[in-house]
Amino acid sequence: MSAPPSLKTPATAVAVSRRSVATPRATGLRGACAPPTRRLRCSASAAVAGASTEMADAPLDWAERSLEELHSLPDHDTFCLMALSPLDGRYDRFVKELMPFFSEFGLIRYRVLIEIKWLLKLSQIPEITEVPQFSKEAQSLLNAIIENFCIDDAKEVKKIEKVTNHDVKAVEYFLKQRCSSNPEIAKVSEFFHFGCTSEDINNLSHALALKEGVNKVMFPAMIDLCRAMCSLATQNSGYPMLARTHGQPASPTTVGKEMANFAARLSDIGKSFSEVKILGKFAGAVGNYNADVVAYPEVDWPKVAEEFVRSLGLQFNPYVTQIEPHDYISKLFNLFTQFNNVLTDFDRDMWSYISLGYFKQIPKAGEVGSSTMPHKINPIDFENSDGNLCQANSILSGISMKLPISRLQRDLTDSTVLRNLGMGLGHSLLAYKATMRGISKVQLNESRLAEDLEQTWEVLAEPIQTVRHLFPSVHFPLNSVLVAVSKCLLCVHQTCIMLLLLLIVGDAKIWDT
């Protein structure tokens, strides 16, 4: 996607270029639709003017470790049965990869990370003599808190929150307690939250969750989906199919070309993700560095804030109030909504093709298609995807419309909405995986395709009419007409063409009837 830090390094996003998915017009050759390279990431890399890439390229071992902890809990099955959201219950196994980033645990961990990184940043500013450079031992202790943060640590923060009734303050107290045994850090522990409003910590936490969660989980699923569509296009590029405009028999097409259309559309949207910059602010209570300037007027605080935000692999937004205005989240979610709309179109077309018998579904051993009709194999995966895309888009659209609106310099309406970022993405991920399952189960029904073409030879009226109107008074030799018409009808059976051409040549008055 592109250079400014938003989601990550330059990439072709979710797929392939139009050139790589277009089925050749005249050849019908397989292999005409190249699968996309597996490069993820939007434009949230830290590759800006020498910014540090420490956070941008940090390993995500902690995410996998947190999932292992979660699923090792003895009451996990009970929790899934009682979960209010089906994402955390019935569909837990399909969306669990998002949990480390968008759960309460993930938010707490990101807050801990921001507070610690900020204290380390303050220790590097010479003018702030109260926070001298930390020893290697102290730095190791602080970094270990981040690297080893676990569910038990998050539970400890929640215990403190029950007393403070403030989630960000609870993180600050947790860090003070955790570092109390180290005199060097304990001496300056009041600086964990120096000059910060809670939103300084929160906006960066949500930005990192989006950056890492989308790059790590969402984009790979979207790319796999486009790769599957490309495979459908290449594998079926040579098979003719009756098109059905308005649901009625229309001029023939090919299966591969129709699949390539969807791959190209999704690819186009995928490229646009690179234009979304994942932004962060760190400018205090109303965005003016008021407390910072009063305490240390000689420090260039806007420069310090920009360096700090960029060190996390995010783009810096200098034009803020108490909050970062969230416009970038709206842009990001609008793209997901658009991607989901195209996928909905694909799901419904596949449903129709299955209904027409153009695709057969491969039964899986042990599965039951209907509780009462054993012969049925329903297109449940495409239907599941369709439903979840609808649910996802209702959430994503609601969030994208709400977040940019905040009364004056700040109201709290965004706080509860931001906790639902994972909901819209979760239903999207669930849909992507369902469509993938659906694609893996379908098999082209060549005999049904051929049968439909054989029974609807009237669709040749379009090219025949075109030739007749161009040359109304000329009787063409059979071979000449055959060549002219076949150029327009590469995907139509030769026997049908021959039959119609014999009728035309034999009786020019056929057009008068």
Coordinates of C-alpha atoms in Angstrom, one line a residue:
M1 CA 0.0 0.0 0.0
S2 CA 1.8 3.4 0.5
A3 CA 4.5 5.2 2.4
P4 CA 2.9 7.4 5.1
P5 CA 2.2 5.4 8.3
S6 CA -1.4 4.3 8.5
L7 CA -1.6 0.6 8.6
K8 CA 1.8 -0.6 7.3
T9 CA 4.2 -0.9 4.5
P10 CA 3.4 -0.3 0.8
A11 CA 1.3 -3.2 -0.5
T12 CA -1.2 -4.0 -3.2
A13 CA -3.7 -4.5 -0.4
V14 CA -6.3 -7.0 -1.0
A15 CA -5.5 -8.4 -4.3
V16 CA -4.5 -8.2 -7.8
S17 CA -4.5 -5.6 -10.6
R18 CA -7.2 -5.6 -13.2
R19 CA -4.7 -6.8 -15.8
S20 CA -4.0 -10.0 -13.8
V21 CA -7.7 -11.0 -13.5
A22 CA -9.0 -10.2 -17.0
T23 CA -9.8 -13.3 -18.9
P24 CA -8.3 -13.2 -22.4
R25 CA -11.1 -12.5 -25.0
A26 CA -10.1 -14.8 -27.7
T27 CA -8.1 -17.6 -26.2
G28 CA -10.1 -19.0 -23.3
L29 CA -6.8 -20.2 -21.9
R30 CA -6.5 -21.3 -18.3
G31 CA -4.1 -19.4 -16.1
A32 CA -5.3 -16.1 -17.4
C33 CA -6.1 -14.8 -13.9
A34 CA -2.9 -14.6 -11.8
P35 CA -3.4 -14.8 -8.0
P36 CA -2.4 -11.8 -5.9
T37 CA 0.9 -11.7 -4.1
R38 CA 0.4 -12.1 -0.4
R39 CA 1.3 -8.6 0.7
L40 CA -0.9 -7.0 3.4
R41 CA -0.9 -3.8 5.2
C42 CA -2.4 -0.4 4.6
S43 CA -0.3 2.7 4.8
A44 CA 0.4 2.6 8.5
S45 CA 4.1 1.8 8.3
A46 CA 6.6 3.9 10.1
A47 CA 8.6 4.6 6.9
V48 CA 8.4 8.3 7.2
A49 CA 11.4 10.6 7.3
G50 CA 13.5 8.2 9.3
A51 CA 10.9 7.4 11.9
S52 CA 11.5 4.4 14.1
T53 CA 10.1 1.1 12.9
E54 CA 10.4 -0.5 16.3
M55 CA 6.6 -0.7 16.9
A56 CA 5.7 -1.1 13.2
D57 CA 7.6 -4.3 12.9
A58 CA 7.3 -5.6 16.4
P59 CA 6.4 -9.3 16.7
L60 CA 2.9 -10.2 17.7
D61 CA 3.8 -13.2 19.8
W62 CA 1.8 -11.7 22.7
A63 CA -1.4 -12.0 20.6
E64 CA -1.0 -15.8 20.1
R65 CA 0.1 -16.2 23.7
S66 CA -3.1 -14.4 24.9
L67 CA -5.3 -16.7 22.9
E68 CA -3.6 -19.8 24.3
E69 CA -4.3 -18.4 27.8
L70 CA -7.9 -17.7 26.9
H71 CA -8.6 -21.2 25.6
S72 CA -6.9 -22.9 28.4
L73 CA -9.3 -21.4 30.9
P74 CA -11.5 -24.2 32.3
D75 CA -14.7 -22.2 32.0
H76 CA -14.2 -21.1 28.4
D77 CA -16.9 -23.3 27.0
T78 CA -19.4 -22.1 29.6
F79 CA -18.5 -18.5 28.7
C80 CA -19.2 -19.2 25.0
L81 CA -22.6 -20.7 25.8
M82 CA -23.5 -17.6 27.8
A83 CA -21.9 -15.0 25.6
L84 CA -24.3 -12.2 24.5
S85 CA -22.6 -11.7 21.2
P86 CA -22.5 -14.7 18.8
L87 CA -19.0 -13.6 17.9
D88 CA -17.8 -14.5 21.3
G89 CA -20.0 -17.5 21.5
R90 CA -21.1 -19.7 18.6
Y91 CA -18.6 -18.1 16.2
D92 CA -15.7 -17.8 18.6
R93 CA -13.5 -20.2 16.7
F94 CA -13.8 -18.2 13.5
V95 CA -13.0 -14.8 14.8
K96 CA -10.7 -15.5 17.8
E97 CA -7.7 -14.0 15.9
L98 CA -9.2 -10.6 16.4
M99 CA -9.6 -11.0 20.2
P100 CA -6.1 -9.9 21.3
F101 CA -6.5 -6.6 19.4
F102 CA -10.1 -5.5 20.0
S103 CA -11.0 -7.1 23.4
E104 CA -10.9 -5.4 26.7
F105 CA -7.6 -7.3 27.3
G106 CA -6.2 -5.8 24.1
L107 CA -7.2 -2.3 25.0
I108 CA -5.6 -2.5 28.5
R109 CA -2.4 -3.9 27.0
Y110 CA -2.1 -1.2 24.5
R111 CA -2.7 1.4 27.2
V112 CA 0.1 -0.2 29.3
L113 CA 2.4 0.0 26.3
I114 CA 1.6 3.7 25.6
E115 CA 2.2 4.7 29.2
I116 CA 5.5 2.9 29.4
K117 CA 6.7 4.1 26.0
W118 CA 5.9 7.7 27.1
L119 CA 7.9 7.4 30.3
L120 CA 10.8 6.1 28.2
K121 CA 10.4 9.0 25.8
L122 CA 10.5 11.5 28.6
S123 CA 13.7 10.0 29.9
Q124 CA 15.3 10.9 26.6
I125 CA 14.5 14.6 26.7
P126 CA 17.4 16.5 28.3
E127 CA 15.3 19.4 29.6
I128 CA 13.3 17.1 31.8
T129 CA 15.9 16.6 34.4
E130 CA 13.5 15.0 36.8
V131 CA 13.4 11.9 34.6
P132 CA 17.0 11.0 33.8
Q133 CA 18.0 8.2 31.4
F134 CA 17.1 4.8 32.7
S135 CA 19.6 2.1 33.3
K136 CA 19.5 -1.0 31.2
E137 CA 18.0 -2.9 34.1
A138 CA 15.2 -0.4 34.5
Q139 CA 14.6 -0.4 30.7
S140 CA 14.5 -4.1 30.7
L141 CA 11.9 -4.2 33.5
L142 CA 9.7 -1.7 31.7
N143 CA 9.9 -3.5 28.4
A144 CA 9.3 -6.9 30.1
I145 CA 6.0 -5.6 31.5
I146 CA 4.9 -5.0 27.9
E147 CA 6.3 -8.2 26.5
N148 CA 5.0 -10.5 29.2
F149 CA 1.6 -8.8 29.7
C150 CA -1.0 -11.5 30.2
I151 CA -4.6 -12.0 31.2
D152 CA -3.8 -12.1 34.9
D153 CA -2.2 -8.6 34.5
A154 CA -5.4 -7.3 32.8
K155 CA -7.5 -8.8 35.7
E156 CA -5.3 -6.9 38.1
V157 CA -6.0 -3.6 36.2
K158 CA -9.7 -4.4 36.4
K159 CA -9.5 -4.9 40.1
I160 CA -7.9 -1.5 40.5
E161 CA -10.6 0.0 38.2
K162 CA -13.3 -1.2 40.6
V163 CA -11.8 1.3 43.1
T164 CA -10.9 4.2 40.8
N165 CA -13.9 3.9 38.5
H166 CA -11.6 5.1 35.8
D167 CA -10.1 2.7 33.4
V168 CA -7.0 4.7 32.3
K169 CA -6.2 5.8 35.8
A170 CA -6.3 2.1 36.8
V171 CA -3.5 1.4 34.3
E172 CA -1.4 4.2 35.8
Y173 CA -1.8 2.7 39.3
F174 CA -1.1 -0.8 38.0
L175 CA 2.2 0.4 36.6
K176 CA 3.2 2.2 39.8
Q177 CA 2.6 -0.9 41.8
R178 CA 4.4 -3.1 39.3
C179 CA 7.5 -0.9 39.3
S180 CA 7.5 -0.1 43.0
S181 CA 10.3 -2.6 43.6
N182 CA 12.7 -0.7 41.3
P183 CA 13.8 2.5 43.1
E184 CA 14.9 4.1 39.8
I185 CA 11.5 3.8 38.2
A186 CA 9.5 4.3 41.5
K187 CA 11.2 7.7 41.9
V188 CA 9.7 9.0 38.7
S189 CA 6.5 6.9 38.5
E190 CA 4.3 10.1 38.7
F191 CA 5.6 10.8 35.1
F192 CA 3.9 7.7 33.6
H193 CA 0.9 10.0 32.8
F194 CA 2.7 13.3 32.6
G195 CA 0.9 15.9 30.5
C196 CA -1.6 13.3 29.2
T197 CA -5.3 13.3 29.1
S198 CA -6.9 9.9 29.0
E199 CA -7.7 10.4 25.3
D200 CA -4.0 10.7 24.5
I201 CA -3.6 7.1 25.7
N202 CA -6.9 5.8 24.3
N203 CA -6.6 7.2 20.8
L204 CA -3.1 5.7 20.3
S205 CA -4.3 2.4 21.8
H206 CA -7.3 2.2 19.3
A207 CA -5.0 3.2 16.5
L208 CA -2.5 0.4 17.3
A209 CA -5.3 -2.1 17.6
L210 CA -6.6 -1.2 14.1
K211 CA -3.1 -1.1 12.6
E212 CA -2.1 -4.5 14.0
G213 CA -5.4 -6.2 13.9
V214 CA -6.2 -5.2 10.3
N215 CA -2.7 -6.0 9.0
K216 CA -2.4 -9.2 11.0
V217 CA -5.9 -10.7 10.6
M218 CA -8.2 -8.8 8.2
F219 CA -6.0 -8.3 5.2
P220 CA -4.7 -11.9 5.0
A221 CA -8.3 -13.1 5.0
M222 CA -9.3 -10.6 2.3
I223 CA -6.3 -11.6 0.1
D224 CA -7.0 -15.3 0.5
L225 CA -10.6 -14.5 -0.6
C226 CA -9.4 -12.7 -3.7
R227 CA -6.9 -15.5 -4.5
A228 CA -9.8 -18.0 -4.3
M229 CA -11.8 -15.9 -6.8
C230 CA -8.8 -15.7 -9.1
S231 CA -8.5 -19.5 -9.0
L232 CA -12.2 -19.8 -9.8
A233 CA -11.6 -17.5 -12.8
T234 CA -8.6 -19.3 -14.1
Q235 CA -9.9 -22.8 -13.6
N236 CA -13.2 -22.0 -15.4
S237 CA -12.0 -19.5 -18.0
G238 CA -12.8 -21.8 -20.9
Y239 CA -16.3 -22.8 -19.9
P240 CA -19.2 -21.0 -21.7
M241 CA -22.2 -20.0 -19.6
L242 CA -25.5 -18.5 -20.4
A243 CA -25.7 -15.0 -19.0
R244 CA -28.9 -13.9 -17.4
T245 CA -29.5 -10.2 -17.5
H246 CA -32.7 -9.3 -15.6
G247 CA -32.8 -13.0 -14.7
Q248 CA -33.6 -13.9 -18.3
P249 CA -31.4 -15.8 -20.9
A250 CA -29.0 -13.4 -22.4
S251 CA -25.9 -13.4 -24.6
P252 CA -23.4 -16.0 -23.5
T253 CA -20.4 -15.3 -21.3
T254 CA -17.8 -17.5 -19.5
V255 CA -17.7 -18.7 -15.9
G256 CA -14.2 -17.4 -15.6
K257 CA -15.0 -13.9 -16.8
E258 CA -17.8 -13.5 -14.3
M259 CA -15.5 -14.6 -11.5
A260 CA -12.7 -12.3 -12.7
N261 CA -15.1 -9.4 -12.5
F262 CA -15.5 -9.8 -8.8
A263 CA -11.8 -10.3 -8.2
A264 CA -11.0 -7.1 -10.1
R265 CA -13.6 -5.1 -8.2
L266 CA -12.3 -6.3 -4.8
S267 CA -8.8 -5.6 -5.9
D268 CA -9.6 -2.1 -6.8
I269 CA -11.1 -1.4 -3.3
G270 CA -8.1 -3.2 -1.7
K271 CA -5.7 -0.7 -3.3
S272 CA -7.5 2.2 -1.7
F273 CA -6.7 1.0 1.8
S274 CA -3.2 2.3 1.2
E275 CA -4.6 5.8 1.2
V276 CA -5.9 5.5 4.8
K277 CA -3.5 7.0 7.3
I278 CA -3.8 5.7 10.8
L279 CA -3.5 8.8 12.9
G280 CA -2.7 9.6 16.5
K281 CA -2.6 12.7 18.7
F282 CA -0.7 13.4 21.9
A283 CA -1.5 17.0 22.7
G284 CA -3.1 17.1 26.1
A285 CA -6.5 18.1 27.4
V286 CA -7.7 20.3 24.6
G287 CA -5.0 19.7 22.0
N288 CA -2.7 22.7 22.9
Y289 CA 0.0 21.1 25.1
N290 CA -1.1 23.4 27.9
A291 CA 0.2 21.5 30.9
D292 CA 3.4 20.5 29.1
V293 CA 4.3 24.0 28.2
V294 CA 3.6 25.3 31.7
A295 CA 5.9 22.6 33.2
Y296 CA 8.7 22.8 30.7
P297 CA 8.3 25.8 28.4
E298 CA 11.7 25.3 26.8
V299 CA 10.7 21.9 25.3
D300 CA 9.3 21.8 21.7
W301 CA 6.3 19.8 22.7
P302 CA 4.6 19.5 19.2
K303 CA 7.9 18.0 17.9
V304 CA 8.2 15.6 20.9
A305 CA 4.6 14.5 20.4
E306 CA 5.1 13.9 16.7
E307 CA 8.3 11.9 17.3
F308 CA 6.5 9.8 19.9
V309 CA 3.5 9.1 17.8
R310 CA 5.6 8.2 14.8
S311 CA 7.8 5.9 16.9
L312 CA 4.7 3.8 17.4
G313 CA 4.3 3.4 13.7
L314 CA 1.4 5.8 13.4
Q315 CA 0.9 9.1 11.5
F316 CA 0.8 12.2 13.5
N317 CA -2.3 14.5 13.5
P318 CA -1.4 18.0 14.8
Y319 CA -5.0 19.4 14.3
V320 CA -6.9 18.0 17.2
T321 CA -9.0 19.0 20.3
Q322 CA -9.0 16.7 23.3
I323 CA -9.6 13.9 20.9
E324 CA -8.2 12.8 17.6
P325 CA -11.3 13.4 15.4
H326 CA -11.5 9.8 14.1
D327 CA -12.0 10.8 10.4
Y328 CA -9.5 8.1 9.4
I329 CA -11.5 5.4 11.1
S330 CA -14.5 6.5 9.0
K331 CA -12.5 6.3 5.9
L332 CA -11.2 2.8 6.8
F333 CA -14.6 1.5 7.7
N334 CA -16.2 2.9 4.6
L335 CA -13.7 0.9 2.6
F336 CA -14.6 -2.2 4.5
T337 CA -18.2 -1.5 3.9
Q338 CA -17.6 -1.1 0.1
F339 CA -15.6 -4.3 0.0
N340 CA -18.4 -6.1 1.9
N341 CA -21.0 -4.8 -0.6
V342 CA -19.1 -6.3 -3.5
L343 CA -18.7 -9.5 -1.7
T344 CA -22.5 -9.5 -1.0
D345 CA -23.0 -9.2 -4.7
F346 CA -20.7 -12.2 -5.2
D347 CA -22.4 -14.3 -2.6
R348 CA -25.8 -13.7 -4.1
D349 CA -24.6 -14.5 -7.6
M350 CA -23.1 -17.8 -6.4
W351 CA -26.4 -18.6 -4.6
S352 CA -28.2 -18.1 -7.9
Y353 CA -25.7 -20.1 -9.9
I354 CA -26.1 -23.0 -7.5
S355 CA -29.8 -22.6 -7.7
L356 CA -29.6 -22.8 -11.5
G357 CA -27.4 -25.9 -11.2
Y358 CA -24.4 -24.3 -12.8
F359 CA -22.4 -25.2 -9.7
K360 CA -22.8 -28.4 -7.7
Q361 CA -21.9 -28.5 -4.0
I362 CA -19.6 -31.2 -2.7
P363 CA -21.2 -32.8 0.4
K364 CA -19.0 -33.2 3.5
A365 CA -19.1 -36.5 5.3
G366 CA -21.5 -36.3 8.3
E367 CA -23.1 -33.0 7.4
V368 CA -26.9 -32.8 7.2
G369 CA -28.4 -30.4 4.6
S370 CA -31.9 -30.3 6.0
S371 CA -33.5 -31.7 9.1
T372 CA -36.3 -33.2 7.1
M373 CA -35.2 -33.3 3.4
P374 CA -32.1 -35.5 3.2
H375 CA -31.5 -34.8 -0.5
K376 CA -30.8 -31.2 0.0
I377 CA -27.4 -29.5 0.1
N378 CA -28.1 -25.9 0.9
P379 CA -25.7 -23.0 0.0
I380 CA -25.5 -22.2 3.7
D381 CA -21.9 -20.7 3.5
F382 CA -22.9 -18.1 1.0
E383 CA -26.1 -17.4 3.0
N384 CA -24.1 -17.1 6.2
S385 CA -21.7 -14.7 4.6
D386 CA -24.5 -12.6 3.1
G387 CA -26.1 -12.3 6.5
N388 CA -22.9 -11.4 8.4
L389 CA -21.9 -8.9 5.7
C390 CA -25.3 -7.1 6.3
Q391 CA -24.6 -7.2 10.1
A392 CA -21.0 -6.0 9.6
N393 CA -22.0 -3.1 7.4
S394 CA -24.7 -1.9 9.8
I395 CA -22.1 -1.7 12.5
L396 CA -19.3 -0.3 10.4
S397 CA -21.6 2.3 8.8
G398 CA -22.9 3.3 12.2
I399 CA -19.4 3.8 13.6
S400 CA -18.2 5.7 10.6
M401 CA -21.1 8.1 10.8
K402 CA -20.9 8.6 14.6
L403 CA -17.2 8.9 15.4
P404 CA -16.4 12.2 13.5
I405 CA -19.1 14.0 15.5
S406 CA -18.1 15.3 18.9
R407 CA -19.6 18.3 20.8
L408 CA -17.2 21.2 21.1
Q409 CA -13.7 20.0 22.2
R410 CA -14.9 16.7 23.5
D411 CA -17.9 14.6 24.6
L412 CA -17.8 11.0 25.7
T413 CA -20.1 9.5 23.1
D414 CA -17.2 8.2 21.1
S415 CA -15.8 6.2 24.0
T416 CA -18.4 3.5 24.1
V417 CA -18.6 3.4 20.3
L418 CA -14.9 2.8 19.9
R419 CA -15.2 -0.3 22.1
N420 CA -17.2 -1.9 19.1
L421 CA -14.5 -1.6 16.5
G422 CA -14.0 -5.4 16.7
M423 CA -17.7 -6.1 16.2
G424 CA -17.9 -4.7 12.6
L425 CA -14.5 -6.3 11.7
G426 CA -15.5 -9.6 13.4
H427 CA -18.7 -10.0 11.4
S428 CA -16.7 -9.1 8.3
L429 CA -14.1 -11.8 9.1
L430 CA -16.8 -14.3 9.8
A431 CA -18.3 -13.6 6.3
Y432 CA -14.9 -13.8 4.5
K433 CA -14.3 -17.2 6.0
A434 CA -17.8 -18.4 5.2
T435 CA -17.4 -17.3 1.5
M436 CA -14.1 -19.2 1.4
R437 CA -15.8 -22.3 2.7
G438 CA -18.5 -21.9 0.1
I439 CA -16.0 -21.6 -2.7
S440 CA -14.1 -24.6 -1.6
K441 CA -17.3 -26.8 -1.8
V442 CA -18.5 -25.9 -5.3
Q443 CA -17.8 -27.8 -8.4
L444 CA -18.7 -26.6 -11.9
N445 CA -21.5 -28.6 -13.5
E446 CA -20.5 -28.6 -17.2
S447 CA -23.4 -30.7 -18.4
R448 CA -25.9 -28.2 -16.9
L449 CA -24.1 -25.3 -18.5
A450 CA -24.1 -27.0 -21.9
E451 CA -27.8 -28.0 -21.5
D452 CA -28.8 -24.4 -20.9
L453 CA -26.9 -23.2 -24.0
E454 CA -28.4 -26.0 -26.2
Q455 CA -31.9 -25.0 -25.1
T456 CA -31.6 -21.3 -25.7
W457 CA -30.1 -20.9 -29.1
E458 CA -32.3 -17.8 -29.5
V459 CA -29.6 -15.8 -27.7
L460 CA -27.7 -15.9 -31.1
A461 CA -30.3 -13.3 -32.3
E462 CA -28.0 -10.5 -31.2
P463 CA -25.0 -11.2 -33.4
I464 CA -27.2 -12.4 -36.3
Q465 CA -29.3 -9.3 -36.1
T466 CA -26.1 -7.1 -36.1
V467 CA -24.7 -8.8 -39.2
R468 CA -28.0 -8.7 -41.0
H469 CA -28.5 -5.0 -40.4
L470 CA -25.0 -4.2 -41.5
F471 CA -25.4 -6.1 -44.8
P472 CA -29.2 -6.2 -45.5
S473 CA -29.1 -7.2 -49.1
V474 CA -26.1 -9.5 -49.3
H475 CA -26.1 -13.3 -49.1
F476 CA -22.9 -14.4 -47.6
P477 CA -21.2 -17.7 -48.2
L478 CA -21.6 -20.0 -45.3
N479 CA -17.9 -19.9 -44.3
S480 CA -17.8 -16.1 -44.3
V481 CA -20.8 -15.8 -42.0
L482 CA -19.5 -18.5 -39.8
V483 CA -16.2 -16.6 -39.3
A484 CA -18.0 -13.3 -38.6
V485 CA -20.5 -14.7 -36.1
S486 CA -18.0 -17.0 -34.3
K487 CA -15.8 -14.0 -33.5
C488 CA -18.7 -12.7 -31.4
L489 CA -19.7 -16.0 -30.0
L490 CA -16.5 -17.7 -28.9
C491 CA -18.3 -19.4 -26.0
V492 CA -21.3 -20.8 -27.9
H493 CA -21.4 -24.4 -29.1
Q494 CA -20.4 -24.9 -32.8
T495 CA -23.5 -27.0 -33.5
C496 CA -25.9 -24.1 -32.5
I497 CA -24.0 -21.7 -34.7
M498 CA -24.1 -24.0 -37.7
L499 CA -27.8 -24.6 -37.4
L500 CA -28.7 -20.9 -37.3
L501 CA -26.3 -20.0 -40.1
L502 CA -27.9 -22.6 -42.4
L503 CA -31.3 -21.1 -41.7
I504 CA -30.0 -17.6 -42.6
V505 CA -28.2 -18.5 -45.8
G506 CA -31.1 -20.7 -46.9
D507 CA -33.8 -18.2 -46.5
A508 CA -33.0 -14.5 -46.4
K509 CA -36.7 -13.7 -45.7
I510 CA -36.4 -15.2 -42.2
W511 CA -36.1 -11.6 -40.8
D512 CA -39.5 -10.7 -42.2
T513 CA -41.4 -13.3 -40.2

